[in-house]
Coordinates of C-alpha atoms in Angstrom, one line a residue:
M1 CA 0.0 0.0 0.1
G2 CA 1.3 3.1 -0.8
V3 CA 2.4 5.8 2.0
D4 CA 0.7 8.5 0.3
L5 CA -2.6 6.7 0.3
S6 CA -2.3 5.3 3.8
Q7 CA -1.5 9.1 5.0
R8 CA -4.2 10.5 2.9
L9 CA -6.9 7.9 4.3
V10 CA -5.7 7.7 8.0
P11 CA -3.5 10.6 8.7
D12 CA -1.4 10.6 11.7
G13 CA -3.5 12.4 13.7
L14 CA -6.3 10.7 13.3
W15 CA -4.5 7.5 14.1
E16 CA -3.3 9.3 17.4
L17 CA -6.8 9.6 18.4
A18 CA -8.1 6.1 17.4
A19 CA -4.8 3.8 18.4
P20 CA -5.9 4.2 22.3
L21 CA -9.4 3.4 21.7
L22 CA -9.0 -0.4 19.8
P23 CA -10.2 -3.1 22.1
S24 CA -6.7 -4.8 23.3
F25 CA -6.0 -8.3 21.7
S26 CA -5.5 -11.2 23.8
A27 CA -3.9 -13.9 22.9
R28 CA -5.6 -17.5 23.7
P29 CA -4.3 -19.4 27.0
Q30 CA -4.1 -22.8 24.9
G31 CA -1.8 -21.0 22.2
G32 CA -1.9 -21.2 18.6
G33 CA -4.4 -18.8 16.5
T34 CA -3.6 -16.1 14.4
A35 CA -1.6 -13.1 15.8
P36 CA -3.2 -9.7 15.3
R37 CA -2.2 -7.8 12.0
E38 CA -0.8 -4.4 12.3
E39 CA -3.8 -2.7 13.3
R40 CA -3.3 0.8 11.7
A41 CA -3.3 -1.1 8.6
V42 CA -6.5 -3.0 9.3
F43 CA -7.9 0.2 10.3
T44 CA -6.9 2.0 6.9
A45 CA -8.2 -1.1 4.9
V46 CA -11.9 -0.1 6.7
V47 CA -11.7 3.5 6.0
Y48 CA -10.7 2.3 2.5
V49 CA -13.9 0.4 2.0
L50 CA -16.2 3.2 3.4
T51 CA -14.5 5.7 1.3
G52 CA -14.3 3.8 -2.1
G53 CA -17.2 1.8 -1.6
C54 CA -15.9 -1.5 -2.7
A55 CA -17.0 -5.0 -1.4
W56 CA -14.8 -6.7 1.0
R57 CA -14.0 -9.1 -1.1
H58 CA -12.0 -6.5 -3.6
L59 CA -10.1 -5.2 -0.9
P60 CA -6.8 -4.8 -2.7
E61 CA -3.6 -7.0 -1.6
T62 CA -1.7 -3.7 -1.3
F63 CA -3.5 -3.2 2.3
G64 CA -1.3 -6.5 3.5
V65 CA -4.7 -7.2 5.2
S66 CA -6.9 -10.1 4.0
P67 CA -10.8 -9.5 3.3
A68 CA -11.7 -11.7 6.1
T69 CA -9.2 -10.3 8.6
A70 CA -10.3 -6.8 7.6
H71 CA -14.2 -7.9 7.9
R72 CA -13.7 -9.6 11.2
R73 CA -11.7 -6.7 13.0
F74 CA -14.4 -4.3 11.7
T75 CA -16.9 -6.8 13.3
V76 CA -15.1 -6.9 16.7
W77 CA -14.5 -2.9 16.5
T78 CA -17.9 -2.1 16.2
R79 CA -19.5 -4.6 18.7
A80 CA -16.6 -2.7 21.2
G81 CA -18.4 0.6 20.3
L82 CA -15.2 2.1 18.7
W83 CA -16.6 4.6 16.2
R84 CA -19.2 6.2 18.8
R85 CA -16.1 6.5 20.9
L86 CA -13.6 7.8 18.0
H87 CA -16.3 10.3 17.1
R88 CA -16.5 11.8 20.6
A89 CA -12.9 11.9 20.8
V90 CA -12.6 14.0 17.4
L91 CA -15.3 16.4 19.0
D92 CA -13.4 16.7 21.9
E93 CA -10.7 18.1 20.4
L94 CA -12.9 20.3 18.3
G95 CA -14.5 21.5 21.4
A96 CA -11.4 22.0 23.5
R97 CA -10.1 24.4 20.5
G98 CA -13.6 26.4 21.1
E99 CA -14.2 25.2 17.3
L100 CA -18.0 24.2 18.0
D101 CA -20.4 27.0 18.1
W102 CA -23.4 25.8 20.4
A103 CA -25.7 28.4 19.1
S104 CA -27.9 26.4 17.3
A105 CA -28.0 22.6 15.5
I106 CA -30.1 21.6 12.6
V107 CA -31.6 17.9 12.0
D108 CA -32.7 16.2 8.6
A109 CA -32.9 13.1 7.0
A110 CA -32.2 11.0 3.9
S111 CA -32.7 7.9 2.4
V112 CA -30.8 5.3 0.4
R113 CA -31.6 1.9 -1.4
A114 CA -30.7 -0.9 0.9
K115 CA -30.2 -4.5 -0.4
R116 CA -31.2 -6.4 3.1
G117 CA -31.0 -6.7 6.5
P118 CA -32.9 -5.0 9.4
L119 CA -33.4 -1.0 9.7
T120 CA -34.8 -1.5 6.3
G121 CA -38.5 -0.6 5.0
P122 CA -40.4 0.3 1.8
N123 CA -39.2 4.0 0.9
P124 CA -42.4 5.8 0.1
V125 CA -40.5 8.2 -2.3
D126 CA -39.0 5.5 -4.1
R127 CA -41.9 3.4 -5.3
G128 CA -41.9 1.4 -2.1
K129 CA -38.5 -0.4 -2.8
K130 CA -36.4 -1.5 0.2
G131 CA -34.5 1.5 1.9
S132 CA -32.9 2.7 4.8
K133 CA -33.0 6.1 6.4
L134 CA -29.9 8.4 7.6
H135 CA -30.8 10.8 10.2
V136 CA -28.1 13.3 11.1
L137 CA -28.0 16.1 13.9
S138 CA -25.2 18.7 12.9
K139 CA -24.1 21.8 14.1
A140 CA -24.4 25.1 12.0
Q141 CA -20.7 24.5 10.7
G142 CA -21.6 21.3 9.0
I143 CA -20.2 19.3 12.0
P144 CA -22.3 16.0 12.7
L145 CA -22.9 15.6 16.4
A146 CA -25.2 12.6 16.3
V147 CA -26.3 10.4 13.5
A148 CA -28.8 7.0 13.5
V149 CA -30.2 4.5 10.9
S150 CA -33.9 3.6 10.4
G151 CA -35.9 1.9 8.1
A152 CA -36.8 4.2 4.8
N153 CA -40.6 4.2 5.8
T154 CA -39.8 5.5 9.5
H155 CA -41.0 8.9 9.8
H156 CA -38.6 11.9 10.4
S157 CA -39.7 12.9 13.6
L158 CA -39.3 9.6 15.3
A159 CA -35.5 10.0 15.3
L160 CA -35.6 13.4 16.8
K161 CA -35.3 12.6 20.3
P162 CA -32.9 9.8 19.8
L163 CA -30.7 12.1 18.0
V164 CA -30.9 14.7 20.8
R165 CA -29.9 11.9 23.3
G166 CA -27.5 10.7 21.1
I167 CA -25.4 14.2 21.4
P168 CA -22.1 13.2 23.7
A169 CA -21.0 15.3 26.3
V170 CA -18.4 17.5 24.3
R171 CA -15.1 19.1 26.0
S172 CA -15.2 22.9 25.9
R173 CA -12.4 25.3 25.8
R174 CA -13.2 26.5 29.2
G175 CA -15.9 25.2 31.7
P176 CA -18.0 22.2 31.9
R177 CA -18.5 19.7 29.0
R178 CA -21.3 20.8 26.5
R179 CA -24.1 18.6 25.3
H180 CA -26.8 20.4 24.0
P181 CA -27.0 23.7 21.7
V182 CA -29.2 26.8 22.5
K183 CA -31.7 26.2 19.5
L184 CA -32.5 23.1 17.8
R185 CA -33.8 23.6 13.8
A186 CA -35.8 21.4 11.7
G187 CA -38.3 21.1 9.1
K188 CA -42.2 20.7 9.2
A189 CA -41.8 16.8 9.2
Y190 CA -40.8 17.1 12.8
F191 CA -43.3 19.5 14.4
C192 CA -45.6 18.6 17.0
A193 CA -46.5 20.0 20.4
E194 CA -44.9 16.9 22.3
H195 CA -41.6 18.1 20.4
H196 CA -41.8 21.8 21.7
A197 CA -42.4 20.9 25.0
W198 CA -39.7 18.1 25.2
L199 CA -37.0 20.1 23.9
R200 CA -38.0 22.8 26.1
E201 CA -37.9 20.3 29.1
H202 CA -34.4 19.6 28.0
G203 CA -32.9 23.2 27.7
L204 CA -33.4 23.6 23.9
L205 CA -35.3 26.4 22.0
P206 CA -37.2 24.6 19.3
R207 CA -37.1 26.4 16.0
I208 CA -39.1 23.9 14.0
A209 CA -41.4 25.1 10.8
R210 CA -45.2 25.0 11.6
P211 CA -47.2 23.5 8.5
G212 CA -49.5 25.6 7.2
I213 CA -48.5 28.6 9.1
E214 CA -44.6 29.2 7.8
S215 CA -43.6 28.8 4.3
G216 CA -40.7 26.8 3.3
E217 CA -38.7 29.9 2.8
R218 CA -37.7 30.4 6.3
P219 CA -36.3 27.4 7.4
G220 CA -35.0 27.3 4.0
R221 CA -32.5 29.9 5.0
H222 CA -30.8 27.0 7.4
R223 CA -31.4 23.9 5.4
W224 CA -28.1 24.3 3.5
K225 CA -26.5 24.1 7.1
I226 CA -27.7 20.2 7.0
E227 CA -27.6 19.8 3.5
Q228 CA -24.1 20.2 3.5
P229 CA -23.2 17.6 5.8
I230 CA -25.3 15.2 4.6
A231 CA -23.6 15.7 1.2
W232 CA -20.2 15.3 3.0
L233 CA -21.5 11.8 4.5
F234 CA -22.5 10.6 1.1
G235 CA -19.3 11.6 -0.2
H236 CA -18.3 8.2 1.4
R237 CA -19.6 5.7 -1.2
R238 CA -20.4 2.9 1.0
L239 CA -23.5 4.6 2.2
T240 CA -25.0 5.5 -1.0
I241 CA -26.4 2.4 -1.1
R242 CA -26.8 -0.1 1.8
Y243 CA -25.4 -3.7 1.3
E244 CA -24.7 -4.6 5.0
R245 CA -26.6 -7.2 6.3
K246 CA -26.4 -6.0 9.6
G247 CA -27.9 -2.9 10.7
S248 CA -25.1 -2.2 13.2
H249 CA -22.5 -2.6 10.6
F250 CA -24.5 0.1 8.3
L251 CA -24.6 2.2 11.5
A252 CA -21.0 1.7 11.9
F253 CA -20.0 2.9 8.8
L254 CA -22.2 5.9 9.1
G255 CA -20.6 6.7 12.5
L256 CA -17.1 6.1 10.7
A257 CA -18.0 8.6 8.3
A258 CA -19.3 11.4 10.7
T259 CA -15.9 11.1 12.5
L260 CA -14.0 11.6 9.2
T261 CA -16.2 14.5 8.2
C262 CA -15.5 16.2 11.7
Y263 CA -11.9 15.3 11.7
K264 CA -11.4 17.3 8.2
K265 CA -12.5 20.3 10.0
L266 CA -9.6 19.3 13.1
A267 CA -7.0 18.9 10.4
K268 CA -7.5 22.2 8.7
L269 CA -6.6 23.6 12.4
T270 CA -3.3 21.7 12.7
T271 CA -1.9 22.4 9.4

């Protein structure tokens, strides 16, 4: 594998955050078995599958990692909760530098076709074809704070509370960790009296468009703030069509894509 490609996929700064979070390898007491591959090479292979969209079996030999080993380690890391913890680690670095504006956040969703597995359903805007829905809660700067996956037939609004609960407590430049933005913006699909009351109870000011009252132009002024991070997430080709049999694996790729999106912002601060 070329050094340039490896550095581009997994820069040193990203690896320094990821390496301490990897679950430790324990040799079997009875001996034998296969020694762990060099973990950075495996991690880089996983990032390659996400960004390039290739099937595991088509992983290039130049990575020095077999497709079976890369997929097996991806599964172990997913079960260990690596991707969520890595996402939080990158957000912590941004927060510690004062690069997270907590004035407002915005939520939206987008659907993709799915071949199989749970967390899928008939897509009402794609002639009922099976699909999954990606839910994203992002900062105004285009930094995703929380992501989720559901069936394509799941209403947008059902993901609002889980997304808000999923925002990690992030470090600040000074003072305690921050968890919630001041305002939460959303389109008409998220409007209901219960959401307004629930958000206020949790210390957020709801800014949700009201059906039949507000035109689409007013929330449209802020819509680009969520369309941009969603477009960045879809720049990782493995997310454009869901091939994963397990919903947890597709969510893992989405979480890793959110991490890489956040890290690009962090990398600009360190160059």
